PDB file of C-alpha atoms (C1' of nucleotides) in Angstrom:
ATOM      1  CA  MET A   1     -10.731 -55.068  56.282  1.00  0.00           C
ATOM      2  CA  VAL A   2     -13.641 -54.268  54.230  1.00  0.00           C
ATOM      3  CA  VAL A   3     -12.472 -51.927  51.378  1.00  0.00           C
ATOM      4  CA  ARG A   4     -15.963 -50.336  50.402  1.00  0.00           C
ATOM      5  CA  GLU A   5     -15.807 -49.573  46.495  1.00  0.00           C
ATOM      6  CA  LEU A   6     -15.017 -45.900  45.778  1.00  0.00           C
ATOM      7  CA  SER A   7     -17.894 -44.060  44.333  1.00  0.00           C
ATOM      8  CA  ASP A   8     -17.131 -42.273  41.058  1.00  0.00           C
ATOM      9  CA  GLU A   9     -17.560 -38.758  42.882  1.00  0.00           C
ATOM     10  CA  THR A  10     -14.923 -39.806  45.384  1.00  0.00           C
ATOM     11  CA  VAL A  11     -12.546 -41.110  42.840  1.00  0.00           C
ATOM     12  CA  ASP A  12     -13.250 -37.798  41.052  1.00  0.00           C
ATOM     13  CA  ARG A  13     -12.301 -35.416  44.097  1.00  0.00           C
ATOM     14  CA  LEU A  14      -9.248 -38.252  44.906  1.00  0.00           C
ATOM     15  CA  PHE A  15      -7.558 -37.659  41.676  1.00  0.00           C
ATOM     16  CA  HIS A  16      -8.356 -33.901  41.213  1.00  0.00           C
ATOM     17  CA  ALA A  17      -6.852 -33.265  44.537  1.00  0.00           C
ATOM     18  CA  LEU A  18      -4.035 -34.838  43.119  1.00  0.00           C
ATOM     19  CA  ALA A  19      -3.690 -33.188  39.969  1.00  0.00           C
ATOM     20  CA  ASP A  20      -1.902 -29.795  41.474  1.00  0.00           C
ATOM     21  CA  THR A  21       1.721 -29.599  42.291  1.00  0.00           C
ATOM     22  CA  THR A  22       1.197 -27.245  45.410  1.00  0.00           C
ATOM     23  CA  ARG A  23      -1.143 -29.932  46.778  1.00  0.00           C
ATOM     24  CA  ARG A  24       0.962 -32.643  46.570  1.00  0.00           C
ATOM     25  CA  ASP A  25       3.725 -30.820  47.948  1.00  0.00           C
ATOM     26  CA  ILE A  26       1.410 -29.803  50.638  1.00  0.00           C
ATOM     27  CA  LEU A  27       0.542 -33.738  51.206  1.00  0.00           C
ATOM     28  CA  ARG A  28       4.121 -34.534  51.371  1.00  0.00           C
ATOM     29  CA  ARG A  29       5.131 -31.699  54.057  1.00  0.00           C
ATOM     30  CA  CYS A  30       2.008 -32.345  56.276  1.00  0.00           C
ATOM     31  CA  VAL A  31       2.992 -36.317  56.592  1.00  0.00           C
ATOM     32  CA  ARG A  32       6.273 -35.566  59.122  1.00  0.00           C
ATOM     33  CA  GLY A  33       4.527 -33.754  61.885  1.00  0.00           C
ATOM     34  CA  GLU A  34       1.203 -31.622  61.150  1.00  0.00           C
ATOM     35  CA  LEU A  35       1.697 -28.041  60.638  1.00  0.00           C
ATOM     36  CA  SER A  36      -0.579 -25.170  60.996  1.00  0.00           C
ATOM     37  CA  VAL A  37      -1.801 -23.740  57.598  1.00  0.00           C
ATOM     38  CA  SER A  38      -0.288 -20.254  58.015  1.00  0.00           C
ATOM     39  CA  ARG A  39       3.260 -21.994  58.602  1.00  0.00           C
ATOM     40  CA  LEU A  40       2.212 -23.931  55.246  1.00  0.00           C
ATOM     41  CA  ALA A  41       1.321 -20.929  53.378  1.00  0.00           C
ATOM     42  CA  GLU A  42       4.866 -19.440  54.236  1.00  0.00           C
ATOM     43  CA  ALA A  43       6.210 -22.077  52.015  1.00  0.00           C
ATOM     44  CA  TYR A  44       4.549 -21.257  48.772  1.00  0.00           C
ATOM     45  CA  PRO A  45       4.771 -18.073  46.659  1.00  0.00           C
ATOM     46  CA  MET A  46       0.727 -17.293  47.212  1.00  0.00           C
ATOM     47  CA  SER A  47      -1.871 -15.931  49.649  1.00  0.00           C
ATOM     48  CA  PHE A  48      -2.566 -17.632  53.144  1.00  0.00           C
ATOM     49  CA  ALA A  49      -6.219 -17.669  51.480  1.00  0.00           C
ATOM     50  CA  ALA A  50      -4.959 -19.682  48.060  1.00  0.00           C
ATOM     51  CA  VAL A  51      -3.074 -22.149  50.673  1.00  0.00           C
ATOM     52  CA  GLN A  52      -6.407 -22.504  52.544  1.00  0.00           C
ATOM     53  CA  LYS A  53      -8.222 -23.257  49.779  1.00  0.00           C
ATOM     54  CA  HIS A  54      -5.910 -25.942  48.706  1.00  0.00           C
ATOM     55  CA  VAL A  55      -6.121 -27.415  52.068  1.00  0.00           C
ATOM     56  CA  ALA A  56     -10.005 -27.519  51.607  1.00  0.00           C
ATOM     57  CA  VAL A  57      -9.657 -29.389  48.484  1.00  0.00           C
ATOM     58  CA  LEU A  58      -7.381 -31.897  50.096  1.00  0.00           C
ATOM     59  CA  GLU A  59      -9.887 -32.157  53.248  1.00  0.00           C
ATOM     60  CA  ARG A  60     -12.919 -32.788  50.816  1.00  0.00           C
ATOM     61  CA  ALA A  61     -10.704 -35.192  49.014  1.00  0.00           C
ATOM     62  CA  GLY A  62     -10.311 -36.896  52.309  1.00  0.00           C
ATOM     63  CA  LEU A  63      -6.281 -36.957  51.742  1.00  0.00           C
ATOM     64  CA  VAL A  64      -5.910 -34.619  55.095  1.00  0.00           C
ATOM     65  CA  THR A  65      -7.624 -33.965  58.203  1.00  0.00           C
ATOM     66  CA  LYS A  66      -7.498 -30.641  60.293  1.00  0.00           C
ATOM     67  CA  GLN A  67      -7.494 -30.186  63.987  1.00  0.00           C
ATOM     68  CA  ARG A  68      -7.843 -27.516  66.381  1.00  0.00           C
ATOM     69  CA  SER A  69      -5.016 -26.426  68.647  1.00  0.00           C
ATOM     70  CA  GLY A  70      -5.461 -23.298  70.109  1.00  0.00           C
ATOM     71  CA  ARG A  71      -5.531 -20.732  67.436  1.00  0.00           C
ATOM     72  CA  GLU A  72      -3.833 -22.849  65.082  1.00  0.00           C
ATOM     73  CA  GLN A  73      -5.373 -25.137  62.744  1.00  0.00           C
ATOM     74  CA  LEU A  74      -3.002 -28.479  62.298  1.00  0.00           C
ATOM     75  CA  VAL A  75      -2.907 -30.110  59.255  1.00  0.00           C
ATOM     76  CA  ARG A  76      -1.854 -33.880  58.530  1.00  0.00           C
ATOM     77  CA  THR A  77      -2.259 -36.291  55.702  1.00  0.00           C
ATOM     78  CA  ASP A  78      -4.392 -39.143  56.334  1.00  0.00           C
ATOM     79  CA  PRO A  79      -2.227 -42.358  56.308  1.00  0.00           C
ATOM     80  CA  ASP A  80      -5.129 -44.283  54.525  1.00  0.00           C
ATOM     81  CA  ALA A  81      -5.395 -41.757  51.794  1.00  0.00           C
ATOM     82  CA  VAL A  82      -2.536 -43.240  49.605  1.00  0.00           C
ATOM     83  CA  GLY A  83      -4.401 -46.557  49.862  1.00  0.00           C
ATOM     84  CA  ARG A  84      -7.799 -44.991  48.960  1.00  0.00           C
ATOM     85  CA  ALA A  85      -5.840 -43.679  45.573  1.00  0.00           C
ATOM     86  CA  ARG A  86      -4.160 -46.805  45.036  1.00  0.00           C
ATOM     87  CA  GLN A  87      -7.340 -48.402  45.492  1.00  0.00           C
ATOM     88  CA  ALA A  88      -9.217 -46.186  42.893  1.00  0.00           C
ATOM     89  CA  LEU A  89      -5.898 -46.895  40.710  1.00  0.00           C
ATOM     90  CA  ASP A  90      -6.406 -50.618  41.063  1.00  0.00           C
ATOM     91  CA  GLU A  91     -10.155 -50.593  40.582  1.00  0.00           C
ATOM     92  CA  LEU A  92      -9.434 -49.302  37.074  1.00  0.00           C
ATOM     93  CA  GLU A  93      -6.435 -51.799  36.479  1.00  0.00           C
ATOM     94  CA  SER A  94      -8.608 -54.685  37.093  1.00  0.00           C
ATOM     95  CA  ALA A  95     -10.559 -53.797  34.268  1.00  0.00           C
ATOM     96  CA  TRP A  96      -7.672 -53.367  32.462  1.00  0.00           C
ATOM     97  CA  ARG A  97      -6.862 -56.948  32.435  1.00  0.00           C
ATOM     98  CA  GLY A  98     -10.281 -57.989  32.579  1.00  0.00           C
ATOM     99  CA  ARG A  99      -9.806 -59.834  35.588  1.00  0.00           C
ATOM    100  CA  VAL A 100     -12.864 -58.740  37.846  1.00  0.00           C
ATOM    101  CA  ASP A 101     -14.803 -59.872  34.837  1.00  0.00           C
ATOM    102  CA  ARG A 102     -13.282 -63.296  34.658  1.00  0.00           C
ATOM    103  CA  MET A 103     -13.518 -63.450  38.273  1.00  0.00           C
ATOM    104  CA  ALA A 104     -16.952 -62.400  38.472  1.00  0.00           C
ATOM    105  CA  ARG A 105     -17.512 -65.266  35.775  1.00  0.00           C
ATOM    106  CA  LEU A 106     -15.946 -67.610  37.115  1.00  0.00           C
ATOM    107  CA  LEU A 107     -17.813 -67.108  40.209  1.00  0.00           C
ATOM    108  CA  ALA A 108     -21.191 -66.958  38.659  1.00  0.00           C
ATOM    109  CA  GLU A 109     -20.768 -69.897  35.711  1.00  0.00           C
ATOM    110  CA  ASP A 110     -20.141 -73.288  35.501  1.00  0.00           C
ATOM    111  CA  PRO A 111     -16.207 -73.845  35.656  1.00  0.00           C
ATOM    112  CA  GLY A 112     -14.856 -74.606  32.040  1.00  0.00           C
ATOM    113  CA  THR A 113     -16.888 -71.463  30.540  1.00  0.00           C
ATOM    114  CA  GLU A 114     -13.634 -70.073  29.116  1.00  0.00           C
ATOM    115  CA  GLU A 115     -15.287 -67.170  26.560  1.00  0.00           C
ATOM    116  CA  ASN A 116     -13.588 -64.288  25.218  1.00  0.00           C
ATOM    117  CA  ASP A 117     -14.515 -61.247  26.850  1.00  0.00           C
ATOM    118  CA  THR A 118     -17.622 -59.227  25.915  1.00  0.00           C
ATOM    119  CA  THR A 119     -18.152 -57.247  29.164  1.00  0.00           C
ATOM    120  CA  GLU A 120     -20.695 -54.960  28.593  1.00  0.00           C
ATOM    121  CA  GLY A 121     -19.842 -51.247  30.186  1.00  0.00           C
ATOM    122  CA  PRO A 122     -22.323 -48.713  31.587  1.00  0.00           C
ATOM    123  CA  GLU A 123     -24.699 -48.187  28.533  1.00  0.00           C
TER     124      GLU A 123
ATOM    125  CA  MET B   1      14.103 -50.567  33.546  1.00  0.00           C
ATOM    126  CA  VAL B   2      15.088 -47.065  33.832  1.00  0.00           C
ATOM    127  CA  VAL B   3      11.778 -45.677  35.390  1.00  0.00           C
ATOM    128  CA  ARG B   4      12.849 -42.094  35.007  1.00  0.00           C
ATOM    129  CA  GLU B   5      11.359 -39.824  37.295  1.00  0.00           C
ATOM    130  CA  LEU B   6       7.866 -38.012  36.248  1.00  0.00           C
ATOM    131  CA  SER B   7       8.060 -34.182  36.337  1.00  0.00           C
ATOM    132  CA  ASP B   8       5.291 -32.356  37.953  1.00  0.00           C
ATOM    133  CA  GLU B   9       3.424 -31.591  34.867  1.00  0.00           C
ATOM    134  CA  THR B  10       3.259 -35.071  33.553  1.00  0.00           C
ATOM    135  CA  VAL B  11       1.744 -35.877  36.826  1.00  0.00           C
ATOM    136  CA  ASP B  12      -0.519 -33.299  36.862  1.00  0.00           C
ATOM    137  CA  ARG B  13      -1.908 -34.065  33.748  1.00  0.00           C
ATOM    138  CA  LEU B  14      -1.964 -37.764  34.549  1.00  0.00           C
ATOM    139  CA  PHE B  15      -4.302 -37.182  37.552  1.00  0.00           C
ATOM    140  CA  HIS B  16      -6.074 -34.441  36.078  1.00  0.00           C
ATOM    141  CA  ALA B  17      -6.890 -37.108  33.222  1.00  0.00           C
ATOM    142  CA  LEU B  18      -8.088 -39.551  35.696  1.00  0.00           C
ATOM    143  CA  ALA B  19     -10.018 -37.265  37.607  1.00  0.00           C
ATOM    144  CA  ASP B  20     -13.461 -37.545  35.531  1.00  0.00           C
ATOM    145  CA  THR B  21     -15.846 -40.221  35.348  1.00  0.00           C
ATOM    146  CA  THR B  22     -16.152 -40.289  31.656  1.00  0.00           C
ATOM    147  CA  ARG B  23     -12.454 -40.261  30.792  1.00  0.00           C
ATOM    148  CA  ARG B  24     -12.067 -43.202  33.392  1.00  0.00           C
ATOM    149  CA  ASP B  25     -14.676 -45.041  31.328  1.00  0.00           C
ATOM    150  CA  ILE B  26     -13.060 -44.431  28.248  1.00  0.00           C
ATOM    151  CA  LEU B  27     -10.023 -46.081  29.409  1.00  0.00           C
ATOM    152  CA  ARG B  28     -11.775 -49.157  30.834  1.00  0.00           C
ATOM    153  CA  ARG B  29     -13.271 -49.591  27.342  1.00  0.00           C
ATOM    154  CA  CYS B  30     -10.492 -48.933  25.152  1.00  0.00           C
ATOM    155  CA  VAL B  31      -8.346 -51.690  27.022  1.00  0.00           C
ATOM    156  CA  ARG B  32     -10.163 -54.669  25.502  1.00  0.00           C
ATOM    157  CA  GLY B  33      -9.847 -53.837  21.903  1.00  0.00           C
ATOM    158  CA  GLU B  34      -9.572 -50.211  20.301  1.00  0.00           C
ATOM    159  CA  LEU B  35     -12.786 -48.326  19.648  1.00  0.00           C
ATOM    160  CA  SER B  36     -13.282 -45.695  17.106  1.00  0.00           C
ATOM    161  CA  VAL B  37     -14.069 -41.981  18.379  1.00  0.00           C
ATOM    162  CA  SER B  38     -17.574 -42.207  17.135  1.00  0.00           C
ATOM    163  CA  ARG B  39     -18.046 -45.711  18.505  1.00  0.00           C
ATOM    164  CA  LEU B  40     -16.962 -44.410  21.543  1.00  0.00           C
ATOM    165  CA  ALA B  41     -19.165 -41.128  21.633  1.00  0.00           C
ATOM    166  CA  GLU B  42     -22.306 -43.494  21.052  1.00  0.00           C
ATOM    167  CA  ALA B  43     -21.837 -44.656  24.474  1.00  0.00           C
ATOM    168  CA  TYR B  44     -21.966 -41.193  26.313  1.00  0.00           C
ATOM    169  CA  PRO B  45     -24.726 -38.731  26.503  1.00  0.00           C
ATOM    170  CA  MET B  46     -22.790 -35.979  24.827  1.00  0.00           C
ATOM    171  CA  SER B  47     -21.899 -34.722  21.549  1.00  0.00           C
ATOM    172  CA  PHE B  48     -19.106 -36.451  19.237  1.00  0.00           C
ATOM    173  CA  ALA B  49     -16.905 -33.186  19.652  1.00  0.00           C
ATOM    174  CA  ALA B  50     -17.293 -33.391  23.675  1.00  0.00           C
ATOM    175  CA  VAL B  51     -15.821 -37.138  23.719  1.00  0.00           C
ATOM    176  CA  GLN B  52     -13.073 -36.160  21.304  1.00  0.00           C
ATOM    177  CA  LYS B  53     -11.900 -33.540  23.708  1.00  0.00           C
ATOM    178  CA  HIS B  54     -11.922 -36.355  26.503  1.00  0.00           C
ATOM    179  CA  VAL B  55      -9.890 -38.418  24.251  1.00  0.00           C
ATOM    180  CA  ALA B  56      -7.535 -35.351  23.540  1.00  0.00           C
ATOM    181  CA  VAL B  57      -6.951 -35.209  27.411  1.00  0.00           C
ATOM    182  CA  LEU B  58      -6.192 -38.809  27.965  1.00  0.00           C
ATOM    183  CA  GLU B  59      -4.186 -38.442  24.963  1.00  0.00           C
ATOM    184  CA  ARG B  60      -2.254 -35.808  26.362  1.00  0.00           C
ATOM    185  CA  ALA B  61      -1.673 -37.357  29.422  1.00  0.00           C
ATOM    186  CA  GLY B  62      -0.366 -40.429  27.956  1.00  0.00           C
ATOM    187  CA  LEU B  63      -2.949 -42.515  28.794  1.00  0.00           C
ATOM    188  CA  VAL B  64      -4.251 -43.357  25.310  1.00  0.00           C
ATOM    189  CA  THR B  65      -2.864 -43.415  21.966  1.00  0.00           C
ATOM    190  CA  LYS B  66      -4.774 -42.929  18.630  1.00  0.00           C
ATOM    191  CA  GLN B  67      -4.198 -44.948  15.672  1.00  0.00           C
ATOM    192  CA  ARG B  68      -5.575 -43.975  11.934  1.00  0.00           C
ATOM    193  CA  SER B  69      -7.262 -46.971  10.409  1.00  0.00           C
ATOM    194  CA  GLY B  70      -9.254 -45.856   7.092  1.00  0.00           C
ATOM    195  CA  ARG B  71     -11.174 -43.188   7.848  1.00  0.00           C
ATOM    196  CA  GLU B  72     -11.708 -44.050  11.632  1.00  0.00           C
ATOM    197  CA  GLN B  73      -9.182 -43.084  14.293  1.00  0.00           C
ATOM    198  CA  LEU B  74      -9.059 -46.221  16.699  1.00  0.00           C
ATOM    199  CA  VAL B  75      -8.042 -45.146  20.512  1.00  0.00           C
ATOM    200  CA  ARG B  76      -6.435 -47.810  22.826  1.00  0.00           C
ATOM    201  CA  THR B  77      -5.256 -47.515  26.152  1.00  0.00           C
ATOM    202  CA  ASP B  78      -1.409 -47.766  26.653  1.00  0.00           C
ATOM    203  CA  PRO B  79      -0.769 -50.468  28.946  1.00  0.00           C
ATOM    204  CA  ASP B  80       2.016 -48.905  30.563  1.00  0.00           C
ATOM    205  CA  ALA B  81      -0.294 -45.736  31.599  1.00  0.00           C
ATOM    206  CA  VAL B  82      -1.540 -47.280  34.872  1.00  0.00           C
ATOM    207  CA  GLY B  83       1.890 -47.999  35.375  1.00  0.00           C
ATOM    208  CA  ARG B  84       2.903 -44.478  35.384  1.00  0.00           C
ATOM    209  CA  ALA B  85      -0.060 -43.514  37.611  1.00  0.00           C
ATOM    210  CA  ARG B  86       1.089 -45.806  40.125  1.00  0.00           C
ATOM    211  CA  GLN B  87       4.497 -44.669  39.996  1.00  0.00           C
ATOM    212  CA  ALA B  88       3.372 -41.185  40.483  1.00  0.00           C
ATOM    213  CA  LEU B  89       1.574 -42.550  43.590  1.00  0.00           C
ATOM    214  CA  ASP B  90       4.594 -44.220  44.895  1.00  0.00           C
ATOM    215  CA  GLU B  91       7.039 -41.333  44.201  1.00  0.00           C
ATOM    216  CA  LEU B  92       4.333 -39.635  46.739  1.00  0.00           C
ATOM    217  CA  GLU B  93       4.019 -42.178  49.147  1.00  0.00           C
ATOM    218  CA  SER B  94       7.510 -42.584  49.375  1.00  0.00           C
ATOM    219  CA  ALA B  95       7.928 -38.915  50.589  1.00  0.00           C
ATOM    220  CA  TRP B  96       5.205 -39.881  52.784  1.00  0.00           C
ATOM    221  CA  ARG B  97       7.682 -42.172  54.712  1.00  0.00           C
ATOM    222  CA  GLY B  98      10.589 -39.785  54.235  1.00  0.00           C
ATOM    223  CA  ARG B  99      12.297 -42.650  52.131  1.00  0.00           C
ATOM    224  CA  VAL B 100      12.988 -40.965  48.728  1.00  0.00           C
ATOM    225  CA  ASP B 101      14.796 -37.795  50.600  1.00  0.00           C
ATOM    226  CA  ARG B 102      16.908 -39.873  52.776  1.00  0.00           C
ATOM    227  CA  MET B 103      17.819 -42.102  49.990  1.00  0.00           C
ATOM    228  CA  ALA B 104      18.621 -39.108  47.405  1.00  0.00           C
ATOM    229  CA  ARG B 105      20.605 -37.532  49.899  1.00  0.00           C
ATOM    230  CA  LEU B 106      22.264 -40.749  50.861  1.00  0.00           C
ATOM    231  CA  LEU B 107      23.298 -41.042  47.413  1.00  0.00           C
ATOM    232  CA  ALA B 108      24.038 -37.519  46.375  1.00  0.00           C
ATOM    233  CA  GLU B 109      25.786 -36.013  49.823  1.00  0.00           C
ATOM    234  CA  ASP B 110      28.787 -37.572  51.439  1.00  0.00           C
ATOM    235  CA  PRO B 111      27.804 -39.996  53.958  1.00  0.00           C
ATOM    236  CA  GLY B 112      27.824 -38.687  57.354  1.00  0.00           C
ATOM    237  CA  THR B 113      25.929 -35.571  56.606  1.00  0.00           C
ATOM    238  CA  GLU B 114      22.684 -36.340  58.605  1.00  0.00           C
ATOM    239  CA  GLU B 115      21.016 -32.851  58.454  1.00  0.00           C
ATOM    240  CA  ASN B 116      17.759 -32.111  59.765  1.00  0.00           C
ATOM    241  CA  ASP B 117      15.074 -31.987  56.999  1.00  0.00           C
ATOM    242  CA  THR B 118      14.353 -28.387  55.344  1.00  0.00           C
ATOM    243  CA  THR B 119      13.033 -30.003  52.170  1.00  0.00           C
ATOM    244  CA  GLU B 120      12.284 -27.039  49.854  1.00  0.00           C
ATOM    245  CA  GLY B 121       9.011 -26.722  48.091  1.00  0.00           C
ATOM    246  CA  PRO B 122       8.354 -24.916  44.715  1.00  0.00           C
ATOM    247  CA  GLU B 123       9.426 -21.629  45.800  1.00  0.00           C
TER     248      GLU B 123
ATOM    249  C1'  DC C   1     -19.062 -39.849  -9.251  1.00  0.00           C
ATOM    250  C1'  DT C   2     -21.631 -38.942  -5.455  1.00  0.00           C
ATOM    251  C1'  DC C   3     -22.733 -39.224  -0.841  1.00  0.00           C
ATOM    252  C1'  DA C   4     -22.663 -40.294   3.853  1.00  0.00           C
ATOM    253  C1'  DC C   5     -19.283 -41.200   7.474  1.00  0.00           C
ATOM    254  C1'  DG C   6     -15.668 -40.303  10.470  1.00  0.00           C
ATOM    255  C1'  DT C   7     -12.741 -36.559  11.834  1.00  0.00           C
ATOM    256  C1'  DA C   8     -10.658 -32.001  12.947  1.00  0.00           C
ATOM    257  C1'  DC C   9     -11.311 -28.048  14.426  1.00  0.00           C
ATOM    258  C1'  DA C  10     -13.062 -23.106  15.597  1.00  0.00           C
ATOM    259  C1'  DA C  11     -16.307 -20.384  17.801  1.00  0.00           C
ATOM    260  C1'  DC C  12     -19.243 -19.700  21.463  1.00  0.00           C
ATOM    261  C1'  DC C  13     -21.144 -20.648  26.764  1.00  0.00           C
ATOM    262  C1'  DA C  14     -21.554 -21.393  31.735  1.00  0.00           C
ATOM    263  C1'  DT C  15     -19.294 -23.100  35.223  1.00  0.00           C
ATOM    264  C1'  DT C  16     -15.513 -24.101  38.097  1.00  0.00           C
ATOM    265  C1'  DT C  17     -10.544 -23.106  39.363  1.00  0.00           C
ATOM    266  C1'  DG C  18      -6.890 -20.663  41.429  1.00  0.00           C
ATOM    267  C1'  DG C  19      -5.710 -16.791  42.542  1.00  0.00           C
ATOM    268  C1'  DT C  20      -6.393 -12.127  44.877  1.00  0.00           C
ATOM    269  C1'  DT C  21      -7.829  -8.483  48.637  1.00  0.00           C
ATOM    270  C1'  DG C  22     -10.751  -7.317  52.550  1.00  0.00           C
ATOM    271  C1'  DT C  23     -13.278  -8.071  56.678  1.00  0.00           C
ATOM    272  C1'  DA C  24     -14.296 -10.157  61.084  1.00  0.00           C
ATOM    273  C1'  DC C  25     -13.616 -13.041  64.951  1.00  0.00           C
ATOM    274  C1'  DG C  26     -11.237 -15.884  68.367  1.00  0.00           C
ATOM    275  C1'  DT C  27      -7.129 -16.928  70.746  1.00  0.00           C
ATOM    276  C1'  DT C  28      -2.629 -15.915  72.638  1.00  0.00           C
ATOM    277  C1'  DA C  29       0.930 -13.024  74.305  1.00  0.00           C
ATOM    278  C1'  DT C  30       2.524  -8.523  76.242  1.00  0.00           C
TER     279       DT C  30
ATOM    280  C1'  DA D   1      -6.679  -4.615  77.951  1.00  0.00           C
ATOM    281  C1'  DT D   2      -4.798  -4.341  73.634  1.00  0.00           C
ATOM    282  C1'  DA D   3      -2.312  -5.620  70.089  1.00  0.00           C
ATOM    283  C1'  DA D   4      -1.037  -9.078  67.435  1.00  0.00           C
ATOM    284  C1'  DC D   5      -1.724 -13.749  65.261  1.00  0.00           C
ATOM    285  C1'  DG D   6      -4.287 -17.289  62.812  1.00  0.00           C
ATOM    286  C1'  DT D   7      -7.989 -18.698  60.907  1.00  0.00           C
ATOM    287  C1'  DA D   8     -12.572 -18.024  58.282  1.00  0.00           C
ATOM    288  C1'  DC D   9     -15.082 -16.466  54.523  1.00  0.00           C
ATOM    289  C1'  DA D  10     -17.033 -13.127  51.434  1.00  0.00           C
ATOM    290  C1'  DA D  11     -16.723 -10.763  46.737  1.00  0.00           C
ATOM    291  C1'  DC D  12     -14.135 -10.242  42.821  1.00  0.00           C
ATOM    292  C1'  DC D  13     -11.387 -11.588  38.843  1.00  0.00           C
ATOM    293  C1'  DA D  14      -8.824 -14.288  34.803  1.00  0.00           C
ATOM    294  C1'  DA D  15      -8.209 -18.385  32.963  1.00  0.00           C
ATOM    295  C1'  DA D  16      -9.384 -23.351  32.296  1.00  0.00           C
ATOM    296  C1'  DT D  17     -13.051 -26.919  31.679  1.00  0.00           C
ATOM    297  C1'  DG D  18     -16.562 -29.230  29.787  1.00  0.00           C
ATOM    298  C1'  DG D  19     -20.011 -28.919  27.059  1.00  0.00           C
ATOM    299  C1'  DT D  20     -22.547 -27.195  22.804  1.00  0.00           C
ATOM    300  C1'  DT D  21     -22.955 -26.393  17.605  1.00  0.00           C
ATOM    301  C1'  DG D  22     -21.207 -25.528  13.065  1.00  0.00           C
ATOM    302  C1'  DT D  23     -17.889 -25.791   9.207  1.00  0.00           C
ATOM    303  C1'  DA D  24     -14.759 -28.269   6.489  1.00  0.00           C
ATOM    304  C1'  DC D  25     -12.225 -32.248   4.897  1.00  0.00           C
ATOM    305  C1'  DG D  26     -10.233 -36.939   3.813  1.00  0.00           C
ATOM    306  C1'  DT D  27     -12.225 -41.410   2.988  1.00  0.00           C
ATOM    307  C1'  DG D  28     -15.206 -45.577   1.831  1.00  0.00           C
ATOM    308  C1'  DA D  29     -19.242 -47.470   0.214  1.00  0.00           C
ATOM    309  C1'  DG D  30     -23.026 -47.437  -3.234  1.00  0.00           C
TER     310       DG D  30
END
DNA sequence: CTCACGTACAACCATTTGGTTGTACGTTAT
DNA sequence: ATAACGTACAACCAAATGGTTGTACGTGAG
């Protein structure tokens, strides 16, 4: 498993897609069996086009995939999606604890250099 | 540990706050020692007021707390914050697998009521 | 005391977002 | 063949976002 580092834009789109109740609900629905967009749309108090847009946002964020089946477009949430969201959180949390710093430093410097942290952020 | 369920609005604000590169960077910076807002502002190619607004967003999301110290306002990221973000993700992921539904139903209803799922979304 | 600093907040602006309706087009059912 | 269905997409709109500048005010330093 390579787990490539997530770009800022990727994380932006990921979290933005998750920052909406309707979209999170769509995700939940489309795990147990894919649903056509119109079927989905029936579930919400908004137009078909609105739901279509929500799905598009989820798709751009890589949280769902669409697959054509006849005249329907079936939406399914990507199983790895949560994984990536979690990874984004992990990357943040690791900065939290300075773990990444320490590890990087431990790998880079001599053992025994237990300095206090002064990790430079992006200037 | 009580771990109260997160409201939709809470999760909305949480993910929305995280869906911005600058704000995520602020979070990273304000873990190792709190920083004054103006100190923070120096780090970004935008006005003081803009950074102030970003901090406000983080604060409303509960990701950061401010504490007055003299004429400065010190920003510190809440250690429990990531925890709540992770919880939000967990609540989603558990729906992923249908675990929460089943558990909730098992706990709430009579044993043996094995209905088919028709999980009602926000109407 | 006075002034610079750090903050708060309002007003304003451009862009994005989340929603609408309407139209067009391919596919399935009758 | 024709009608109904599911989708795609454009145009439009109101509200929220992310940024700006300007002003006011408390606090700390000289």
